Coordinates of C-alpha atoms in Angstrom, one line a residue:
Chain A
X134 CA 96.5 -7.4 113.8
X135 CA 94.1 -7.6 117.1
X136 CA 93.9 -4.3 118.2
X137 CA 93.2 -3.7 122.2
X138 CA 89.8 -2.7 121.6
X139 CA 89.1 -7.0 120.0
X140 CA 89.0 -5.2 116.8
X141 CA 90.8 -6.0 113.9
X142 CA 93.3 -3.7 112.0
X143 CA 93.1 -4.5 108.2
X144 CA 95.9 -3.2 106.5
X145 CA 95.8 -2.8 102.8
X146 CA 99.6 -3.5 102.8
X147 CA 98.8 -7.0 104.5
X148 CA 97.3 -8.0 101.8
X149 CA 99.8 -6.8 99.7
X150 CA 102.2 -8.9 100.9
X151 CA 99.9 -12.1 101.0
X152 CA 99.5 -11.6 97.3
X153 CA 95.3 -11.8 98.1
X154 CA 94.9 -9.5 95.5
X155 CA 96.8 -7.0 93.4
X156 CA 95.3 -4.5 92.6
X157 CA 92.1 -5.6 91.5
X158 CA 88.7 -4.4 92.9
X159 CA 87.1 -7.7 92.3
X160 CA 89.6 -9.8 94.3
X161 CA 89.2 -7.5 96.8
X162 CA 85.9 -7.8 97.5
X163 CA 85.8 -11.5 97.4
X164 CA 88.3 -11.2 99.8
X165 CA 87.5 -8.8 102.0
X166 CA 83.9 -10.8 102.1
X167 CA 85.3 -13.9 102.8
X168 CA 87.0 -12.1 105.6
X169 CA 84.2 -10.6 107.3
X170 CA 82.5 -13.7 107.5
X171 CA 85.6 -15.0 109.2
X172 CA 85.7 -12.3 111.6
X173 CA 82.1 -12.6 112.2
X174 CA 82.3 -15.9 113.2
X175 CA 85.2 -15.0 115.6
X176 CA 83.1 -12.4 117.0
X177 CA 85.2 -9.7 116.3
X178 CA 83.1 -6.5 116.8
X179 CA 85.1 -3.5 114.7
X180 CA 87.1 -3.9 111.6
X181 CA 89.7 -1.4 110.4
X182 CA 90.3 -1.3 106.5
X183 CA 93.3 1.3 106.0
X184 CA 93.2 1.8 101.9
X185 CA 96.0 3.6 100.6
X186 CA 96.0 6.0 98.2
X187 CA 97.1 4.1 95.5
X188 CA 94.6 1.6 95.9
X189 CA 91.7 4.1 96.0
X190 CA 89.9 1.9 93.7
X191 CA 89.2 -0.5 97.0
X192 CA 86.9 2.3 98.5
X193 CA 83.4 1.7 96.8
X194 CA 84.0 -1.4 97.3
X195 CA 84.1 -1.2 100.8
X196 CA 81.7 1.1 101.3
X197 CA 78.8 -0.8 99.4
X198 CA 79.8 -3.3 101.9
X199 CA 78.7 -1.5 104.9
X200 CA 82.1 0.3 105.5
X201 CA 82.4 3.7 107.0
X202 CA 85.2 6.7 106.7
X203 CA 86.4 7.0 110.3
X204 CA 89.8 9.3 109.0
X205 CA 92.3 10.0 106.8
X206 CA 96.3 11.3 106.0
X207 CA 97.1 12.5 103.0
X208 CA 99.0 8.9 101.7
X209 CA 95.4 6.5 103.3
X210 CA 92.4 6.7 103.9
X211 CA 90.9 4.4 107.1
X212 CA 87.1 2.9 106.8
X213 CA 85.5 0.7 109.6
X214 CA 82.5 -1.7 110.1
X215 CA 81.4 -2.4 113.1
X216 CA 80.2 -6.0 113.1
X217 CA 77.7 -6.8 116.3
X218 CA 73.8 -6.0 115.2
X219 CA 72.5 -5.8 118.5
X220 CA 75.5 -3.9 120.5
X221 CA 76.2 -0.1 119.8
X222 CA 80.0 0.6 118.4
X223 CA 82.4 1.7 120.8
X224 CA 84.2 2.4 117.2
X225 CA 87.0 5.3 118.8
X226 CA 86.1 8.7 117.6
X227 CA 88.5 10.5 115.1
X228 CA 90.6 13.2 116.0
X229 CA 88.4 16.2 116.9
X230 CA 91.0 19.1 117.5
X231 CA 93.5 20.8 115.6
X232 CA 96.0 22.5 118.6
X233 CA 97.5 26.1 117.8
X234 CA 100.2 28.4 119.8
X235 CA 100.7 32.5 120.3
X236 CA 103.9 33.6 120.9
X237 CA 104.2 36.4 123.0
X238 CA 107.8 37.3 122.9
X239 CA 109.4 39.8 125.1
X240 CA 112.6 41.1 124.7
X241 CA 113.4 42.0 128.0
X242 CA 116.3 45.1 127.5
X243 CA 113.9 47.1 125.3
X244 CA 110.7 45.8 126.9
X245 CA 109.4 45.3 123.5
X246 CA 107.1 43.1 121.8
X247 CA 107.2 40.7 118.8
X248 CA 104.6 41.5 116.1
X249 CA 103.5 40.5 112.7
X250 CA 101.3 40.9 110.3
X251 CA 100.0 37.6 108.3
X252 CA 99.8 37.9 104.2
X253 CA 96.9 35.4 104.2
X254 CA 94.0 33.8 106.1
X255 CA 91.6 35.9 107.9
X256 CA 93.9 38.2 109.9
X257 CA 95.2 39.4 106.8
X258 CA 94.0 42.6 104.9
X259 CA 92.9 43.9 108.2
X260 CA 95.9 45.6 109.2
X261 CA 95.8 43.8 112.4
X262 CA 99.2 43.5 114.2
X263 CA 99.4 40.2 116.4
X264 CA 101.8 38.1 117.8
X265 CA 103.2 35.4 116.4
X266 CA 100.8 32.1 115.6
X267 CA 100.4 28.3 114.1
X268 CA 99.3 25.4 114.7
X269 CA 101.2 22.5 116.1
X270 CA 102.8 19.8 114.0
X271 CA 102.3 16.2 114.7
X272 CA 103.9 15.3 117.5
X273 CA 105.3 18.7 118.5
X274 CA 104.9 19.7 122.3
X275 CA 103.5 23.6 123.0
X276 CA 106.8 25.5 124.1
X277 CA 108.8 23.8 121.1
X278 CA 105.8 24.8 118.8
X279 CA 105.8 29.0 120.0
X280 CA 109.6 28.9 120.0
X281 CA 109.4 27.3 116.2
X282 CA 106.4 29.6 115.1
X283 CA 108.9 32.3 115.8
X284 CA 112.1 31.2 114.8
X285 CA 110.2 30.7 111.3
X286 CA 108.2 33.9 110.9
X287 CA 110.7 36.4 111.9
X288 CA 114.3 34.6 112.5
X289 CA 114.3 35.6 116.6
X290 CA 115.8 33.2 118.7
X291 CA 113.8 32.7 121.6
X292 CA 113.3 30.8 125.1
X293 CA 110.2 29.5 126.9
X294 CA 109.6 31.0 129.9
X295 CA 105.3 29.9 130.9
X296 CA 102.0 29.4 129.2
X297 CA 99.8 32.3 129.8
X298 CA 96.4 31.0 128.9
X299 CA 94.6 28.5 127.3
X300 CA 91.0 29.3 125.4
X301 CA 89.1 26.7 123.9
X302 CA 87.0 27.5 120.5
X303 CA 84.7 25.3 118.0
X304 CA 85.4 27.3 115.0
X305 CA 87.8 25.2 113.6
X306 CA 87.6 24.0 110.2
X307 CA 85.5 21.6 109.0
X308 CA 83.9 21.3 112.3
X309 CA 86.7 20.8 114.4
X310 CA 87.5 22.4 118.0
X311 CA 90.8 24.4 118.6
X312 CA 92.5 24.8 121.4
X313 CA 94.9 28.0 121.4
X314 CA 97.8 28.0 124.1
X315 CA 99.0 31.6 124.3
X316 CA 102.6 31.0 125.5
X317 CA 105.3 34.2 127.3
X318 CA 108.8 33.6 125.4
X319 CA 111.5 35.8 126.1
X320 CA 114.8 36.5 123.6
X321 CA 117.8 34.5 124.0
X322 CA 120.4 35.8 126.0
X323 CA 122.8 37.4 123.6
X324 CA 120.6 36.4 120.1
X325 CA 119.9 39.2 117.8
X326 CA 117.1 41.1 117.9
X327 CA 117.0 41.3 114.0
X328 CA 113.7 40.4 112.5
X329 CA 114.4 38.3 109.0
X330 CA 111.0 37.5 107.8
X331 CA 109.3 34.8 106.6
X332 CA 108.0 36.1 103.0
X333 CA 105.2 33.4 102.5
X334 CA 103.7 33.6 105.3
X335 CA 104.8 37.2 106.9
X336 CA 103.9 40.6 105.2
X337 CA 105.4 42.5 108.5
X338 CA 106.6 42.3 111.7
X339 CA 108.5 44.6 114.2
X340 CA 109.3 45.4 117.4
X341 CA 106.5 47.6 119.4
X342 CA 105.9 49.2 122.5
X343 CA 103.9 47.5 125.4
X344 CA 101.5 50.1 124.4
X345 CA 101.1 49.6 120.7
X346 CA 100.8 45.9 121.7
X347 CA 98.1 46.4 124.1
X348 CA 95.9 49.2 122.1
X349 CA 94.8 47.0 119.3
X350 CA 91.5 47.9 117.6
X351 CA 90.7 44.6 116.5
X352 CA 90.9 43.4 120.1
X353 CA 87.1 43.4 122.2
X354 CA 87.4 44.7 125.6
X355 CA 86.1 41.9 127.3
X356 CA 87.0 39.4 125.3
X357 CA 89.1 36.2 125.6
X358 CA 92.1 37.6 123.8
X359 CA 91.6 40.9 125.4
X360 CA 92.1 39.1 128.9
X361 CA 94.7 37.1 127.8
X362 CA 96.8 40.5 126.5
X363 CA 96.3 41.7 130.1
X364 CA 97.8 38.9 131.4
X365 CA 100.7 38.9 129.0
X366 CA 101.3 42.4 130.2
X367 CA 101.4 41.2 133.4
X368 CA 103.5 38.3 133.1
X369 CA 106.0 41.5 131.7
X370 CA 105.5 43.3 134.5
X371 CA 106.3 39.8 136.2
X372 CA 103.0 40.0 138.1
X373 CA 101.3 37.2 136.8
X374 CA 103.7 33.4 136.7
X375 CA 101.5 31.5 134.6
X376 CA 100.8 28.0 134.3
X377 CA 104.0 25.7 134.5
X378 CA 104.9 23.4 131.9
X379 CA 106.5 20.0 133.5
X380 CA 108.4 17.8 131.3
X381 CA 107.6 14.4 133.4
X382 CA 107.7 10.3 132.8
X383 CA 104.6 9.0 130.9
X384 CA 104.2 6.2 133.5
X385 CA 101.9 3.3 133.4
X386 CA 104.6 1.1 132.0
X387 CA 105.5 3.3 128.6
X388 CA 108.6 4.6 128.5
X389 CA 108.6 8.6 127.7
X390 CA 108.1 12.0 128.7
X391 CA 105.1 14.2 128.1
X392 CA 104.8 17.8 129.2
X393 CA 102.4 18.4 132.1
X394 CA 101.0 21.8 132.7
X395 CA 99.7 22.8 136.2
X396 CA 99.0 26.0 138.1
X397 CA 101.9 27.8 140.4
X398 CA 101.2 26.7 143.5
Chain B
X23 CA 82.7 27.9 97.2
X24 CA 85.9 30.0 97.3
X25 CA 87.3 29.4 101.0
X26 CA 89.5 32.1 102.7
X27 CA 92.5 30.8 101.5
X28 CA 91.5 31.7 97.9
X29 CA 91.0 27.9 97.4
X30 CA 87.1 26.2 96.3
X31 CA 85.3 24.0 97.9
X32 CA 83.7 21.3 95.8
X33 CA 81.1 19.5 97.6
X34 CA 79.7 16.3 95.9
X35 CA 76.0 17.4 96.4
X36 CA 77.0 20.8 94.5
X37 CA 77.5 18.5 91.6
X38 CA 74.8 16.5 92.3
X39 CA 72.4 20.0 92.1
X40 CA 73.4 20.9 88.8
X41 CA 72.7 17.4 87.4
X42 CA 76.3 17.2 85.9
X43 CA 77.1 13.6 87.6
X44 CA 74.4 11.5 88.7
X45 CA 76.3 8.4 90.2
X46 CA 78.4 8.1 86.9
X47 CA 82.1 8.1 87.7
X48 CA 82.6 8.5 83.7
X49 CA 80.7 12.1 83.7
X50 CA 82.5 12.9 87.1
X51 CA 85.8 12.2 85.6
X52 CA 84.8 14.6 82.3
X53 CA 83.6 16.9 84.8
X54 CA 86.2 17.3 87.4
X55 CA 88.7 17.3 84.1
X56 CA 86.9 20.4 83.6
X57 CA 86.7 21.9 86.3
X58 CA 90.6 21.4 87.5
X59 CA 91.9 23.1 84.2
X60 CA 89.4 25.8 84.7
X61 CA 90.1 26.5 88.5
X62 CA 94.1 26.8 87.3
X63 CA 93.2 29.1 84.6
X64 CA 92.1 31.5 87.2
X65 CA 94.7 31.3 89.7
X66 CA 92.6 28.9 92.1
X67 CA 95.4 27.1 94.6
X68 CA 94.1 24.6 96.5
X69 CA 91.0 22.6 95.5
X70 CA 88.7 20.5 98.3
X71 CA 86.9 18.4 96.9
X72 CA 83.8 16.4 99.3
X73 CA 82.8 12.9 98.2
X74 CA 79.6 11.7 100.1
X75 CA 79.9 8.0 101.6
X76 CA 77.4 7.2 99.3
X77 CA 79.2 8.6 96.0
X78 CA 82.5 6.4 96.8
X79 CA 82.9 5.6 93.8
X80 CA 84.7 8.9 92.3
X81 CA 87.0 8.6 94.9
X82 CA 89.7 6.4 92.8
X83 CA 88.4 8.8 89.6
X84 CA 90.0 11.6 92.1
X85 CA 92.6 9.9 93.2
X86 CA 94.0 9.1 89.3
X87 CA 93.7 12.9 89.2
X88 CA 96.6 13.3 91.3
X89 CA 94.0 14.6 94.5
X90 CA 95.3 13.1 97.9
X91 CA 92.9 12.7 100.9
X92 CA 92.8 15.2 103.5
X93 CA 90.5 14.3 106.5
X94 CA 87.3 12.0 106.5
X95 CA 84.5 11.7 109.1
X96 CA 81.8 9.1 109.0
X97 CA 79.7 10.1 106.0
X98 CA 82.5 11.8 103.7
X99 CA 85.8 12.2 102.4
X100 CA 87.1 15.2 101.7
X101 CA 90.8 15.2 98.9
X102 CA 92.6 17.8 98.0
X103 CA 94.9 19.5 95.1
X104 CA 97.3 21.9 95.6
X105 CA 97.5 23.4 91.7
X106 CA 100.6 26.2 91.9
X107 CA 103.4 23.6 90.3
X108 CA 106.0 26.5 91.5
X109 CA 104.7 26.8 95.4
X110 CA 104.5 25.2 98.1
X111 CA 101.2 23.7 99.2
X112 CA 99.0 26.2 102.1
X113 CA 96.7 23.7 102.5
X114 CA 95.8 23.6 106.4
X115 CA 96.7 20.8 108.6
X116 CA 93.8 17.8 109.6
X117 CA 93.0 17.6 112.8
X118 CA 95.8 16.6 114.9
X119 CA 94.4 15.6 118.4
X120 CA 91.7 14.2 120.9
X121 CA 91.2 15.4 123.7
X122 CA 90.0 13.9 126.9
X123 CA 89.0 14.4 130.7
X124 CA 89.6 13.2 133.6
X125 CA 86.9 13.8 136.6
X126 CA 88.3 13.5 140.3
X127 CA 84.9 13.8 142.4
X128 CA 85.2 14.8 145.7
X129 CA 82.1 14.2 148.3
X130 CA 83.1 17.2 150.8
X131 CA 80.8 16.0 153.5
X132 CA 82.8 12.2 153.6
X133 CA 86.0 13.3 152.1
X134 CA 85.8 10.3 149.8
X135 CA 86.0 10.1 146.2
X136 CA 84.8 7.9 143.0
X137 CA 87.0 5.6 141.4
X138 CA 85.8 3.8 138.6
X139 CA 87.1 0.0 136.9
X140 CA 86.8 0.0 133.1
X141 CA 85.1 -3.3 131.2
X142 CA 87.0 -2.9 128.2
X143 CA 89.9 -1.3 127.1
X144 CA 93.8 -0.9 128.1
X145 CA 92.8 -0.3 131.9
X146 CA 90.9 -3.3 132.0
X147 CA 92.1 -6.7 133.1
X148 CA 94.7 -4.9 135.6
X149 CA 92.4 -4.2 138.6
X150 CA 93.4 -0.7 138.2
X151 CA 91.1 1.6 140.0
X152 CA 90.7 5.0 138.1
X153 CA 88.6 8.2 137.7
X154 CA 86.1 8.3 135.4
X155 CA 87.5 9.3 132.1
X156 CA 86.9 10.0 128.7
X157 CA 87.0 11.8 125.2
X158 CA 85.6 15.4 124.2
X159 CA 82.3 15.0 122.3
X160 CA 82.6 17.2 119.0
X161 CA 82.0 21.2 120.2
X162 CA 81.9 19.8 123.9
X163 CA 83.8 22.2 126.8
X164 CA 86.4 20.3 129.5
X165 CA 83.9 21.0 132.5
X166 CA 80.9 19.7 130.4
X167 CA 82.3 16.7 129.1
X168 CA 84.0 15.9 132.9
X169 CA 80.1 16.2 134.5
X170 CA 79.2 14.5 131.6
X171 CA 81.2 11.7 131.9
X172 CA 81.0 11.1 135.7
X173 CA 77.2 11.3 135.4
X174 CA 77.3 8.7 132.3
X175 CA 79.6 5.8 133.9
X176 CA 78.5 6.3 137.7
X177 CA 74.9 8.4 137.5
X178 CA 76.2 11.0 140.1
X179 CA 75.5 14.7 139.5
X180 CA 78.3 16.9 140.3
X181 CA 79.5 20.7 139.8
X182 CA 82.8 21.7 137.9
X183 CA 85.4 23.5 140.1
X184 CA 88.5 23.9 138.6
X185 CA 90.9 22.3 136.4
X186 CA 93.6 20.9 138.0
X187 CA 96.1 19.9 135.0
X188 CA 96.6 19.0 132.0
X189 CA 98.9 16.9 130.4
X190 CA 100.1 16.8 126.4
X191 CA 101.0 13.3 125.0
X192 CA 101.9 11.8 121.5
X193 CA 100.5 8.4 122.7
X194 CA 97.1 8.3 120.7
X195 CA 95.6 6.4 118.2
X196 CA 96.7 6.7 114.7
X197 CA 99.5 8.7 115.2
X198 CA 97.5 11.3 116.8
X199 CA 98.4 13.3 120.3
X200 CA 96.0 13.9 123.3
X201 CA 95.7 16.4 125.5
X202 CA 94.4 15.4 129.1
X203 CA 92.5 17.5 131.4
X204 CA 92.3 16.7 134.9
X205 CA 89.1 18.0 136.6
X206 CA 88.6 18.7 140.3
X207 CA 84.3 18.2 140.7
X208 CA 82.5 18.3 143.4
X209 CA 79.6 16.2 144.3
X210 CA 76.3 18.3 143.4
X211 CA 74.3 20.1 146.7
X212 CA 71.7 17.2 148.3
X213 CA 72.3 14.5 145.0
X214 CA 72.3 11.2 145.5
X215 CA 75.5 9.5 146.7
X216 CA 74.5 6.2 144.8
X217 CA 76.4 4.9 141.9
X218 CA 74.5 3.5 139.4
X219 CA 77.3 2.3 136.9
X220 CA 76.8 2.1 133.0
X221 CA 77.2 -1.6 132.5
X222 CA 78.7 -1.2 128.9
X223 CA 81.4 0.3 129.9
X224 CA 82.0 0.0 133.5
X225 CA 82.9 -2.7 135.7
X226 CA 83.2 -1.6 139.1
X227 CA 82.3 2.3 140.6
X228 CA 83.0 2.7 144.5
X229 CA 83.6 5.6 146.7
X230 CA 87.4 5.2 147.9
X231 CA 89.3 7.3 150.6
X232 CA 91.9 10.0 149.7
X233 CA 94.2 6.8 151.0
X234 CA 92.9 4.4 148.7
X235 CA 93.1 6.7 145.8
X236 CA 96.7 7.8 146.7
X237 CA 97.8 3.9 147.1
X238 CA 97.8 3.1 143.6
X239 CA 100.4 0.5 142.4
X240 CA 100.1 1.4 138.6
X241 CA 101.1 4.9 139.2
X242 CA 105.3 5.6 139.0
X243 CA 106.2 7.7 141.3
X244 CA 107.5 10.6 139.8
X245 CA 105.2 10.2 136.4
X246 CA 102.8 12.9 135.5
X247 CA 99.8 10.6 136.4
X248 CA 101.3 11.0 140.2
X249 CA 102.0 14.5 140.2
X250 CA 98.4 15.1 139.2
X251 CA 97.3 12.7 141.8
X252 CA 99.6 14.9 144.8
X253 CA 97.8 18.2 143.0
X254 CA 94.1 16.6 142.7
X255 CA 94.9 15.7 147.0
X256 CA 95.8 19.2 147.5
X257 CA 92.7 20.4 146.1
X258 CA 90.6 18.4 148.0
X259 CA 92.7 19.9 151.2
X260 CA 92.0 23.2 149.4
X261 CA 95.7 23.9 149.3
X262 CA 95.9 24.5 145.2
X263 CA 93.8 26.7 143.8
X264 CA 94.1 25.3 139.9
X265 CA 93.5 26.8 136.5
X266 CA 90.5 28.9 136.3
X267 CA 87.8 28.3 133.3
X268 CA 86.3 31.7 133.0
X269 CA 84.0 31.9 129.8
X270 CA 84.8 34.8 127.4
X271 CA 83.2 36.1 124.8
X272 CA 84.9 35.2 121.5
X273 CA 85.7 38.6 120.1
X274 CA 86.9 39.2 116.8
X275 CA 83.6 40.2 115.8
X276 CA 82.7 36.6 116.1
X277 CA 79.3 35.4 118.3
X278 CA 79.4 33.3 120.9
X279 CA 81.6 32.6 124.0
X280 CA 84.7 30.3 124.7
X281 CA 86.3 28.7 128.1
X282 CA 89.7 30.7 128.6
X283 CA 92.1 28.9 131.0
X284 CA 94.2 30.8 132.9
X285 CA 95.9 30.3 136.1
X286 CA 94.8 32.2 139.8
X287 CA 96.3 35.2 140.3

């Protein structure tokens, strides 16, 4: 497979079905160094090797010819070489951010607040109370993600109503970058405001006053999440509308809709 | 390393310290054998376990050991076991997402702004006239890596002013999403008009009119790519205001400061 860099994709499953190799390490690498040559003389600048898991025994023997990691999933791992000797690689970079959501869910007849306490991670142990959180899941868009987050931690039915804030961190894991959407979601017209929750994931949650929400110990007056809480009070108070989420056409040819999110004009 | 999820974190060069391994993947097998059955003994959950590029070689002993990759970069690999036979795994998501700028550069005194042609790449080969774009660099902010870019492909210095949308999409490479962020610059106090382009990846720079820009034939009316085209001209009229990046410190009793978007009051 060409890719639209003038790469080449290698799939270990191409080879599969070629019967190259089987899965044996040493027919491997006669192939795969029979093919670099090939490529070479094509001029092909990056090769992609995608190794599945159940042919892990192909990785040394890519690697002690030249290949790279460049990412992985659970079920593969993907390796690259970049071919030219006297070009730098314009080799894509991997995925560099992991994208989370805070639900800040207002019921509007009590003007209450959603809040939980986690059982694990960092927040736990702290008796910190905090809205609702997680990260999206592949291919999950922001508002479906809060709305999810919520529906999973404490059973509340919820709509979206506007994205708050947005802050930008690099403390992720492993050296990754977050971005963290704070979103305002309001309960469903008529849905119970029964909290059911999650017992994995959830030690408590309940509803709390404005006030309880906004006098948090853990939270640094001046800080990011203190400035976004004052903007989620205001977006209670409805003195603040937020940035709007737009479902619009992809364009450029592909078909599909991606969410756009711009200021209130 | 016990990580805050009450799993460990086996790096390869731990091994390599205490002169269990050396580059065997016999002793490495014995080893991690070990190791697995004493981790379960007490209570461990999730096991990471690092393999250095270089040590590639106890990645199928790993594999055969029922670990499953997680996330790789360059240089490493990093698998993981999830031990708890009656649980379901905690194990925190890989990275999910790139995320990239887009730079619309405004020159205030001739009302024009700079529109780049790519050399390589989807754009290419469709005459399509574009602002300078790119991706994130790893712990790089959206303002940063717009200036960064514009100044890479064209050499002209500019100041960050405001963000003027972004846009979510499941379009990326390798089944990863992007986020876009367009980003309303302005051309730096007394610099240098001049373009210089960067010939690797550039084919064309120019400064175009607000007409010229606007007249694009590859953007659909209606798409998200126009509607942040119709924003970006009512910046440069100073009739949108955009999402403010105000930098925040962290909080949490963590060091350091993040970008916080949020809209204009």
């Amino acid at each position: 497979v060409e890719d639209r860099y003038g790469g080449v994709i290698v799939d270990d499953a191409m080879f599969d079905a070629e019967e190259l190799l089987g899965g044996d390490p040493v027919a491997f690498a006669r192939a795969l160094d029979g093919s670099v040559e090939t490529w070479r003389a094509r001029g092909t600048r990056g090769v992609w090797l995608k190794v599945a898991l159940e042919r892990a025994a192909h990785v040394p023997v890519a690697t002690s010819r030249g290949f790279v990691f460049h990412h992985a999933e659970k079920e593969y791992v993907m390796l690259t070489k970049w071919l030219p000797e006297d070009e730098a690689s314009t080799i894509p970079a991997n995925a560099s951010h992991q994208v989370g959501v805070g639900a800040f869910v207002l019921d509007k007849e009590t003007r209450r607040v959603l809040l939980v306490q986690e059982l694990r991670g960092p927040a736990a142990n702290r008796d910190l109370w905090k809205m609702p959180t997680g990260l999206l899941e592949a291919g999950e868009d922001v508002p479906i993600a809060a709305m999810r987050e919520v529906m999973e931690e404490t059973g509340i039915d919820t709509e979206f109503d506007t994205v708050i804030g947005c802050r930008h961190a690099h403390v992720g894991a492993f050296g990754k970058s977050d971005l963290f959407f704070c979103v305002g979601l309001v309960v469903k017209d008529g849905a119970s405001r029964e909290i059911s929750i999650q017992p994995q994931e959830i030690a408590k949650a309940k509803w709390a006053t404005m006030e309880e929400f906004l006098d948090n110990p853990h939270i640094e007056p001046g800080s990011h999440a203190w400035a976004l809480h004052a903007l989620c009070e205001k977006w209670a108070n409805d003195e603040y509308a937020g940035i709007r989420a737009n479902k619009l056409p992809l364009g450029f040819g592909r078909p599909g809709e991606v969410y756009t999110y711009v200021a209130h004009e």
